[in-house]
């Protein structure tokens, strides 16, 4: 179990880290948040909650293209297909990519049918978990 992760100037600590998404985030970003919290909770050995706003005193992992990520300077629409950005700033980590708002990853995982749809924020989440949290993904599921 890891009790903290250091990413540039941001320290993510067990018990004081949350994943932040917009309340009306598209299904693909909500799925990315579930994956992040489920796996990061295992890494930390304690629950990492999903929030819709920032909690004072907590480090935040902000997912998706939203007002917060745009204000931080992320522009995923300028990236090639399936591209994403991961940026650390202050007490926040931003992960955003171009996502298809019609995509429903829960259905994709359940049926095994993976049409060509953009899930770039999800790819950014997996990259973050592999690179900074020591997770490895070998087989679906």
mmCIF file with all atom_site columns, C-alpha atoms in Angstrom:
data_model
loop_
_atom_site.group_PDB
_atom_site.id
_atom_site.type_symbol
_atom_site.label_atom_id
_atom_site.label_alt_id
_atom_site.label_comp_id
_atom_site.label_asym_id
_atom_site.label_entity_id
_atom_site.label_seq_id
_atom_site.pdbx_PDB_ins_code
_atom_site.Cartn_x
_atom_site.Cartn_y
_atom_site.Cartn_z
_atom_site.occupancy
_atom_site.B_iso_or_equiv
_atom_site.pdbx_formal_charge
_atom_site.auth_seq_id
_atom_site.auth_comp_id
_atom_site.auth_asym_id
_atom_site.auth_atom_id
_atom_site.pdbx_PDB_model_num
ATOM 1   C CA . UNK A 1 1   ? 0.000   0.000  0.000   1.00 0.00 ? 1   UNK A CA 1
ATOM 2   C CA . UNK A 1 2   ? 1.245   3.453  -0.940  1.00 0.00 ? 2   UNK A CA 1
ATOM 3   C CA . UNK A 1 3   ? 0.420   6.299  1.434   1.00 0.00 ? 3   UNK A CA 1
ATOM 4   C CA . UNK A 1 4   ? 1.332   9.157  -0.904  1.00 0.00 ? 4   UNK A CA 1
ATOM 5   C CA . UNK A 1 5   ? 2.280   9.934  -4.494  1.00 0.00 ? 5   UNK A CA 1
ATOM 6   C CA . UNK A 1 6   ? 4.484   12.857 -5.498  1.00 0.00 ? 6   UNK A CA 1
ATOM 7   C CA . UNK A 1 7   ? 3.723   14.284 -8.911  1.00 0.00 ? 7   UNK A CA 1
ATOM 8   C CA . UNK A 1 8   ? 5.916   17.310 -9.643  1.00 0.00 ? 8   UNK A CA 1
ATOM 9   C CA . UNK A 1 9   ? 4.823   19.799 -6.984  1.00 0.00 ? 9   UNK A CA 1
ATOM 10  C CA . UNK A 1 10  ? 1.590   17.978 -6.045  1.00 0.00 ? 10  UNK A CA 1
ATOM 11  C CA . UNK A 1 11  ? 1.530   15.389 -3.283  1.00 0.00 ? 11  UNK A CA 1
ATOM 12  C CA . UNK A 1 12  ? -1.467  13.098 -3.308  1.00 0.00 ? 12  UNK A CA 1
ATOM 13  C CA . UNK A 1 13  ? -1.916  11.602 0.148   1.00 0.00 ? 13  UNK A CA 1
ATOM 14  C CA . UNK A 1 14  ? -4.084  8.780  1.421   1.00 0.00 ? 14  UNK A CA 1
ATOM 15  C CA . UNK A 1 15  ? -7.134  10.253 3.102   1.00 0.00 ? 15  UNK A CA 1
ATOM 16  C CA . UNK A 1 16  ? -6.752  13.745 1.656   1.00 0.00 ? 16  UNK A CA 1
ATOM 17  C CA . UNK A 1 17  ? -7.156  13.243 -2.089  1.00 0.00 ? 17  UNK A CA 1
ATOM 18  C CA . UNK A 1 18  ? -10.347 13.440 -4.132  1.00 0.00 ? 18  UNK A CA 1
ATOM 19  C CA . UNK A 1 19  ? -11.326 13.079 -7.778  1.00 0.00 ? 19  UNK A CA 1
ATOM 20  C CA . UNK A 1 20  ? -13.299 16.075 -9.063  1.00 0.00 ? 20  UNK A CA 1
ATOM 21  C CA . UNK A 1 21  ? -15.632 16.024 -12.059 1.00 0.00 ? 21  UNK A CA 1
ATOM 22  C CA . UNK A 1 22  ? -18.405 18.315 -13.222 1.00 0.00 ? 22  UNK A CA 1
ATOM 23  C CA . UNK A 1 23  ? -21.832 17.397 -11.897 1.00 0.00 ? 23  UNK A CA 1
ATOM 24  C CA . UNK A 1 24  ? -23.093 16.930 -15.487 1.00 0.00 ? 24  UNK A CA 1
ATOM 25  C CA . UNK A 1 25  ? -19.926 15.266 -16.802 1.00 0.00 ? 25  UNK A CA 1
ATOM 26  C CA . UNK A 1 26  ? -20.412 12.955 -19.778 1.00 0.00 ? 26  UNK A CA 1
ATOM 27  C CA . UNK A 1 27  ? -20.628 9.202  -19.149 1.00 0.00 ? 27  UNK A CA 1
ATOM 28  C CA . UNK A 1 28  ? -17.055 8.634  -20.376 1.00 0.00 ? 28  UNK A CA 1
ATOM 29  C CA . UNK A 1 29  ? -15.671 11.088 -17.769 1.00 0.00 ? 29  UNK A CA 1
ATOM 30  C CA . UNK A 1 30  ? -17.847 9.584  -15.011 1.00 0.00 ? 30  UNK A CA 1
ATOM 31  C CA . UNK A 1 31  ? -16.483 6.142  -15.938 1.00 0.00 ? 31  UNK A CA 1
ATOM 32  C CA . UNK A 1 32  ? -12.912 7.502  -15.877 1.00 0.00 ? 32  UNK A CA 1
ATOM 33  C CA . UNK A 1 33  ? -13.596 8.913  -12.391 1.00 0.00 ? 33  UNK A CA 1
ATOM 34  C CA . UNK A 1 34  ? -14.896 5.538  -11.192 1.00 0.00 ? 34  UNK A CA 1
ATOM 35  C CA . UNK A 1 35  ? -11.817 3.783  -12.533 1.00 0.00 ? 35  UNK A CA 1
ATOM 36  C CA . UNK A 1 36  ? -9.520  6.369  -10.916 1.00 0.00 ? 36  UNK A CA 1
ATOM 37  C CA . UNK A 1 37  ? -11.208 6.192  -7.518  1.00 0.00 ? 37  UNK A CA 1
ATOM 38  C CA . UNK A 1 38  ? -11.538 2.383  -7.498  1.00 0.00 ? 38  UNK A CA 1
ATOM 39  C CA . UNK A 1 39  ? -7.893  1.791  -8.350  1.00 0.00 ? 39  UNK A CA 1
ATOM 40  C CA . UNK A 1 40  ? -6.399  4.693  -6.396  1.00 0.00 ? 40  UNK A CA 1
ATOM 41  C CA . UNK A 1 41  ? -8.414  3.567  -3.341  1.00 0.00 ? 41  UNK A CA 1
ATOM 42  C CA . UNK A 1 42  ? -6.684  0.176  -3.618  1.00 0.00 ? 42  UNK A CA 1
ATOM 43  C CA . UNK A 1 43  ? -3.285  1.843  -3.963  1.00 0.00 ? 43  UNK A CA 1
ATOM 44  C CA . UNK A 1 44  ? -3.855  4.069  -0.914  1.00 0.00 ? 44  UNK A CA 1
ATOM 45  C CA . UNK A 1 45  ? -5.748  1.491  1.133   1.00 0.00 ? 45  UNK A CA 1
ATOM 46  C CA . UNK A 1 46  ? -8.565  3.963  1.836   1.00 0.00 ? 46  UNK A CA 1
ATOM 47  C CA . UNK A 1 47  ? -11.459 5.465  -0.068  1.00 0.00 ? 47  UNK A CA 1
ATOM 48  C CA . UNK A 1 48  ? -10.768 8.207  -2.592  1.00 0.00 ? 48  UNK A CA 1
ATOM 49  C CA . UNK A 1 49  ? -14.097 10.015 -3.143  1.00 0.00 ? 49  UNK A CA 1
ATOM 50  C CA . UNK A 1 50  ? -15.589 11.547 -6.260  1.00 0.00 ? 50  UNK A CA 1
ATOM 51  C CA . UNK A 1 51  ? -16.608 15.178 -5.726  1.00 0.00 ? 51  UNK A CA 1
ATOM 52  C CA . UNK A 1 52  ? -18.285 17.846 -7.860  1.00 0.00 ? 52  UNK A CA 1
ATOM 53  C CA . UNK A 1 53  ? -16.381 20.741 -6.327  1.00 0.00 ? 53  UNK A CA 1
ATOM 54  C CA . UNK A 1 54  ? -13.132 21.214 -4.436  1.00 0.00 ? 54  UNK A CA 1
ATOM 55  C CA . UNK A 1 55  ? -12.856 20.451 -0.730  1.00 0.00 ? 55  UNK A CA 1
ATOM 56  C CA . UNK A 1 56  ? -10.590 22.721 1.269   1.00 0.00 ? 56  UNK A CA 1
ATOM 57  C CA . UNK A 1 57  ? -7.442  20.970 2.451   1.00 0.00 ? 57  UNK A CA 1
ATOM 58  C CA . UNK A 1 58  ? -7.649  18.160 -0.111  1.00 0.00 ? 58  UNK A CA 1
ATOM 59  C CA . UNK A 1 59  ? -5.541  17.557 -3.184  1.00 0.00 ? 59  UNK A CA 1
ATOM 60  C CA . UNK A 1 60  ? -7.696  17.105 -6.278  1.00 0.00 ? 60  UNK A CA 1
ATOM 61  C CA . UNK A 1 61  ? -7.437  15.071 -9.450  1.00 0.00 ? 61  UNK A CA 1
ATOM 62  C CA . UNK A 1 62  ? -9.623  16.966 -11.921 1.00 0.00 ? 62  UNK A CA 1
ATOM 63  C CA . UNK A 1 63  ? -10.923 14.885 -14.818 1.00 0.00 ? 63  UNK A CA 1
ATOM 64  C CA . UNK A 1 64  ? -12.307 15.902 -18.195 1.00 0.00 ? 64  UNK A CA 1
ATOM 65  C CA . UNK A 1 65  ? -12.554 19.060 -20.189 1.00 0.00 ? 65  UNK A CA 1
ATOM 66  C CA . UNK A 1 66  ? -14.380 21.575 -18.016 1.00 0.00 ? 66  UNK A CA 1
ATOM 67  C CA . UNK A 1 67  ? -14.096 25.152 -16.771 1.00 0.00 ? 67  UNK A CA 1
ATOM 68  C CA . UNK A 1 68  ? -11.388 24.144 -14.275 1.00 0.00 ? 68  UNK A CA 1
ATOM 69  C CA . UNK A 1 69  ? -9.155  22.374 -16.805 1.00 0.00 ? 69  UNK A CA 1
ATOM 70  C CA . UNK A 1 70  ? -9.618  25.148 -19.386 1.00 0.00 ? 70  UNK A CA 1
ATOM 71  C CA . UNK A 1 71  ? -8.673  27.751 -16.748 1.00 0.00 ? 71  UNK A CA 1
ATOM 72  C CA . UNK A 1 72  ? -5.543  25.691 -16.040 1.00 0.00 ? 72  UNK A CA 1
ATOM 73  C CA . UNK A 1 73  ? -4.608  25.968 -19.726 1.00 0.00 ? 73  UNK A CA 1
ATOM 74  C CA . UNK A 1 74  ? -5.488  22.497 -20.993 1.00 0.00 ? 74  UNK A CA 1
ATOM 75  C CA . UNK A 1 75  ? -6.702  22.420 -24.583 1.00 0.00 ? 75  UNK A CA 1
ATOM 76  C CA . UNK A 1 76  ? -7.389  18.767 -25.470 1.00 0.00 ? 76  UNK A CA 1
ATOM 77  C CA . UNK A 1 77  ? -9.252  19.769 -28.633 1.00 0.00 ? 77  UNK A CA 1
ATOM 78  C CA . UNK A 1 78  ? -5.854  20.645 -30.143 1.00 0.00 ? 78  UNK A CA 1
ATOM 79  C CA . UNK A 1 79  ? -4.484  17.137 -29.559 1.00 0.00 ? 79  UNK A CA 1
ATOM 80  C CA . UNK A 1 80  ? -4.547  14.258 -32.041 1.00 0.00 ? 80  UNK A CA 1
ATOM 81  C CA . UNK A 1 81  ? -7.184  11.540 -31.684 1.00 0.00 ? 81  UNK A CA 1
ATOM 82  C CA . UNK A 1 82  ? -6.941  9.714  -28.325 1.00 0.00 ? 82  UNK A CA 1
ATOM 83  C CA . UNK A 1 83  ? -4.500  12.341 -27.031 1.00 0.00 ? 83  UNK A CA 1
ATOM 84  C CA . UNK A 1 84  ? -4.700  13.643 -23.476 1.00 0.00 ? 84  UNK A CA 1
ATOM 85  C CA . UNK A 1 85  ? -2.904  16.032 -21.156 1.00 0.00 ? 85  UNK A CA 1
ATOM 86  C CA . UNK A 1 86  ? -1.795  15.485 -17.570 1.00 0.00 ? 86  UNK A CA 1
ATOM 87  C CA . UNK A 1 87  ? -0.782  18.631 -15.731 1.00 0.00 ? 87  UNK A CA 1
ATOM 88  C CA . UNK A 1 88  ? 0.067   19.252 -12.077 1.00 0.00 ? 88  UNK A CA 1
ATOM 89  C CA . UNK A 1 89  ? -0.515  22.714 -10.670 1.00 0.00 ? 89  UNK A CA 1
ATOM 90  C CA . UNK A 1 90  ? -0.811  23.806 -7.049  1.00 0.00 ? 90  UNK A CA 1
ATOM 91  C CA . UNK A 1 91  ? -2.687  21.086 -5.181  1.00 0.00 ? 91  UNK A CA 1
ATOM 92  C CA . UNK A 1 92  ? -4.387  19.801 -8.328  1.00 0.00 ? 92  UNK A CA 1
ATOM 93  C CA . UNK A 1 93  ? -3.666  17.310 -11.072 1.00 0.00 ? 93  UNK A CA 1
ATOM 94  C CA . UNK A 1 94  ? -5.613  17.818 -14.299 1.00 0.00 ? 94  UNK A CA 1
ATOM 95  C CA . UNK A 1 95  ? -6.257  14.979 -16.731 1.00 0.00 ? 95  UNK A CA 1
ATOM 96  C CA . UNK A 1 96  ? -8.233  15.832 -19.848 1.00 0.00 ? 96  UNK A CA 1
ATOM 97  C CA . UNK A 1 97  ? -8.667  14.590 -23.377 1.00 0.00 ? 97  UNK A CA 1
ATOM 98  C CA . UNK A 1 98  ? -11.144 14.844 -26.218 1.00 0.00 ? 98  UNK A CA 1
ATOM 99  C CA . UNK A 1 99  ? -14.059 12.606 -25.237 1.00 0.00 ? 99  UNK A CA 1
ATOM 100 C CA . UNK A 1 100 ? -17.071 11.501 -27.246 1.00 0.00 ? 100 UNK A CA 1
ATOM 101 C CA . UNK A 1 101 ? -20.084 12.636 -25.191 1.00 0.00 ? 101 UNK A CA 1
ATOM 102 C CA . UNK A 1 102 ? -22.151 9.801  -26.726 1.00 0.00 ? 102 UNK A CA 1
ATOM 103 C CA . UNK A 1 103 ? -19.749 7.098  -25.540 1.00 0.00 ? 103 UNK A CA 1
ATOM 104 C CA . UNK A 1 104 ? -20.861 4.826  -22.696 1.00 0.00 ? 104 UNK A CA 1
ATOM 105 C CA . UNK A 1 105 ? -17.822 2.849  -21.460 1.00 0.00 ? 105 UNK A CA 1
ATOM 106 C CA . UNK A 1 106 ? -19.907 0.768  -19.026 1.00 0.00 ? 106 UNK A CA 1
ATOM 107 C CA . UNK A 1 107 ? -21.720 -0.693 -22.021 1.00 0.00 ? 107 UNK A CA 1
ATOM 108 C CA . UNK A 1 108 ? -18.485 -1.122 -23.959 1.00 0.00 ? 108 UNK A CA 1
ATOM 109 C CA . UNK A 1 109 ? -16.908 -3.091 -21.100 1.00 0.00 ? 109 UNK A CA 1
ATOM 110 C CA . UNK A 1 110 ? -20.039 -5.178 -20.519 1.00 0.00 ? 110 UNK A CA 1
ATOM 111 C CA . UNK A 1 111 ? -20.544 -6.171 -24.175 1.00 0.00 ? 111 UNK A CA 1
ATOM 112 C CA . UNK A 1 112 ? -16.919 -6.277 -25.284 1.00 0.00 ? 112 UNK A CA 1
ATOM 113 C CA . UNK A 1 113 ? -17.937 -4.159 -28.256 1.00 0.00 ? 113 UNK A CA 1
ATOM 114 C CA . UNK A 1 114 ? -15.331 -1.417 -28.638 1.00 0.00 ? 114 UNK A CA 1
ATOM 115 C CA . UNK A 1 115 ? -16.343 0.844  -31.525 1.00 0.00 ? 115 UNK A CA 1
ATOM 116 C CA . UNK A 1 116 ? -14.035 3.655  -32.548 1.00 0.00 ? 116 UNK A CA 1
ATOM 117 C CA . UNK A 1 117 ? -15.010 6.243  -29.988 1.00 0.00 ? 117 UNK A CA 1
ATOM 118 C CA . UNK A 1 118 ? -12.866 8.776  -28.182 1.00 0.00 ? 118 UNK A CA 1
ATOM 119 C CA . UNK A 1 119 ? -12.207 8.023  -24.517 1.00 0.00 ? 119 UNK A CA 1
ATOM 120 C CA . UNK A 1 120 ? -9.121  10.185 -24.144 1.00 0.00 ? 120 UNK A CA 1
ATOM 121 C CA . UNK A 1 121 ? -9.649  11.200 -20.508 1.00 0.00 ? 121 UNK A CA 1
ATOM 122 C CA . UNK A 1 122 ? -9.949  7.507  -19.613 1.00 0.00 ? 122 UNK A CA 1
ATOM 123 C CA . UNK A 1 123 ? -6.670  6.803  -21.421 1.00 0.00 ? 123 UNK A CA 1
ATOM 124 C CA . UNK A 1 124 ? -5.105  9.649  -19.418 1.00 0.00 ? 124 UNK A CA 1
ATOM 125 C CA . UNK A 1 125 ? -6.388  8.091  -16.179 1.00 0.00 ? 125 UNK A CA 1
ATOM 126 C CA . UNK A 1 126 ? -4.822  4.743  -17.077 1.00 0.00 ? 126 UNK A CA 1
ATOM 127 C CA . UNK A 1 127 ? -1.530  6.441  -17.998 1.00 0.00 ? 127 UNK A CA 1
ATOM 128 C CA . UNK A 1 128 ? -1.523  8.333  -14.684 1.00 0.00 ? 128 UNK A CA 1
ATOM 129 C CA . UNK A 1 129 ? -2.218  5.135  -12.709 1.00 0.00 ? 129 UNK A CA 1
ATOM 130 C CA . UNK A 1 130 ? 0.542   3.252  -14.528 1.00 0.00 ? 130 UNK A CA 1
ATOM 131 C CA . UNK A 1 131 ? 3.131   6.014  -14.407 1.00 0.00 ? 131 UNK A CA 1
ATOM 132 C CA . UNK A 1 132 ? 2.568   7.423  -10.915 1.00 0.00 ? 132 UNK A CA 1
ATOM 133 C CA . UNK A 1 133 ? 0.613   4.856  -8.880  1.00 0.00 ? 133 UNK A CA 1
ATOM 134 C CA . UNK A 1 134 ? 2.345   1.628  -9.928  1.00 0.00 ? 134 UNK A CA 1
ATOM 135 C CA . UNK A 1 135 ? -0.754  0.039  -11.494 1.00 0.00 ? 135 UNK A CA 1
ATOM 136 C CA . UNK A 1 136 ? -0.386  -2.301 -14.452 1.00 0.00 ? 136 UNK A CA 1
ATOM 137 C CA . UNK A 1 137 ? -3.049  -3.327 -16.963 1.00 0.00 ? 137 UNK A CA 1
ATOM 138 C CA . UNK A 1 138 ? -2.484  -6.620 -18.721 1.00 0.00 ? 138 UNK A CA 1
ATOM 139 C CA . UNK A 1 139 ? -5.925  -7.898 -19.687 1.00 0.00 ? 139 UNK A CA 1
ATOM 140 C CA . UNK A 1 140 ? -9.369  -6.278 -19.894 1.00 0.00 ? 140 UNK A CA 1
ATOM 141 C CA . UNK A 1 141 ? -11.373 -6.747 -16.693 1.00 0.00 ? 141 UNK A CA 1
#
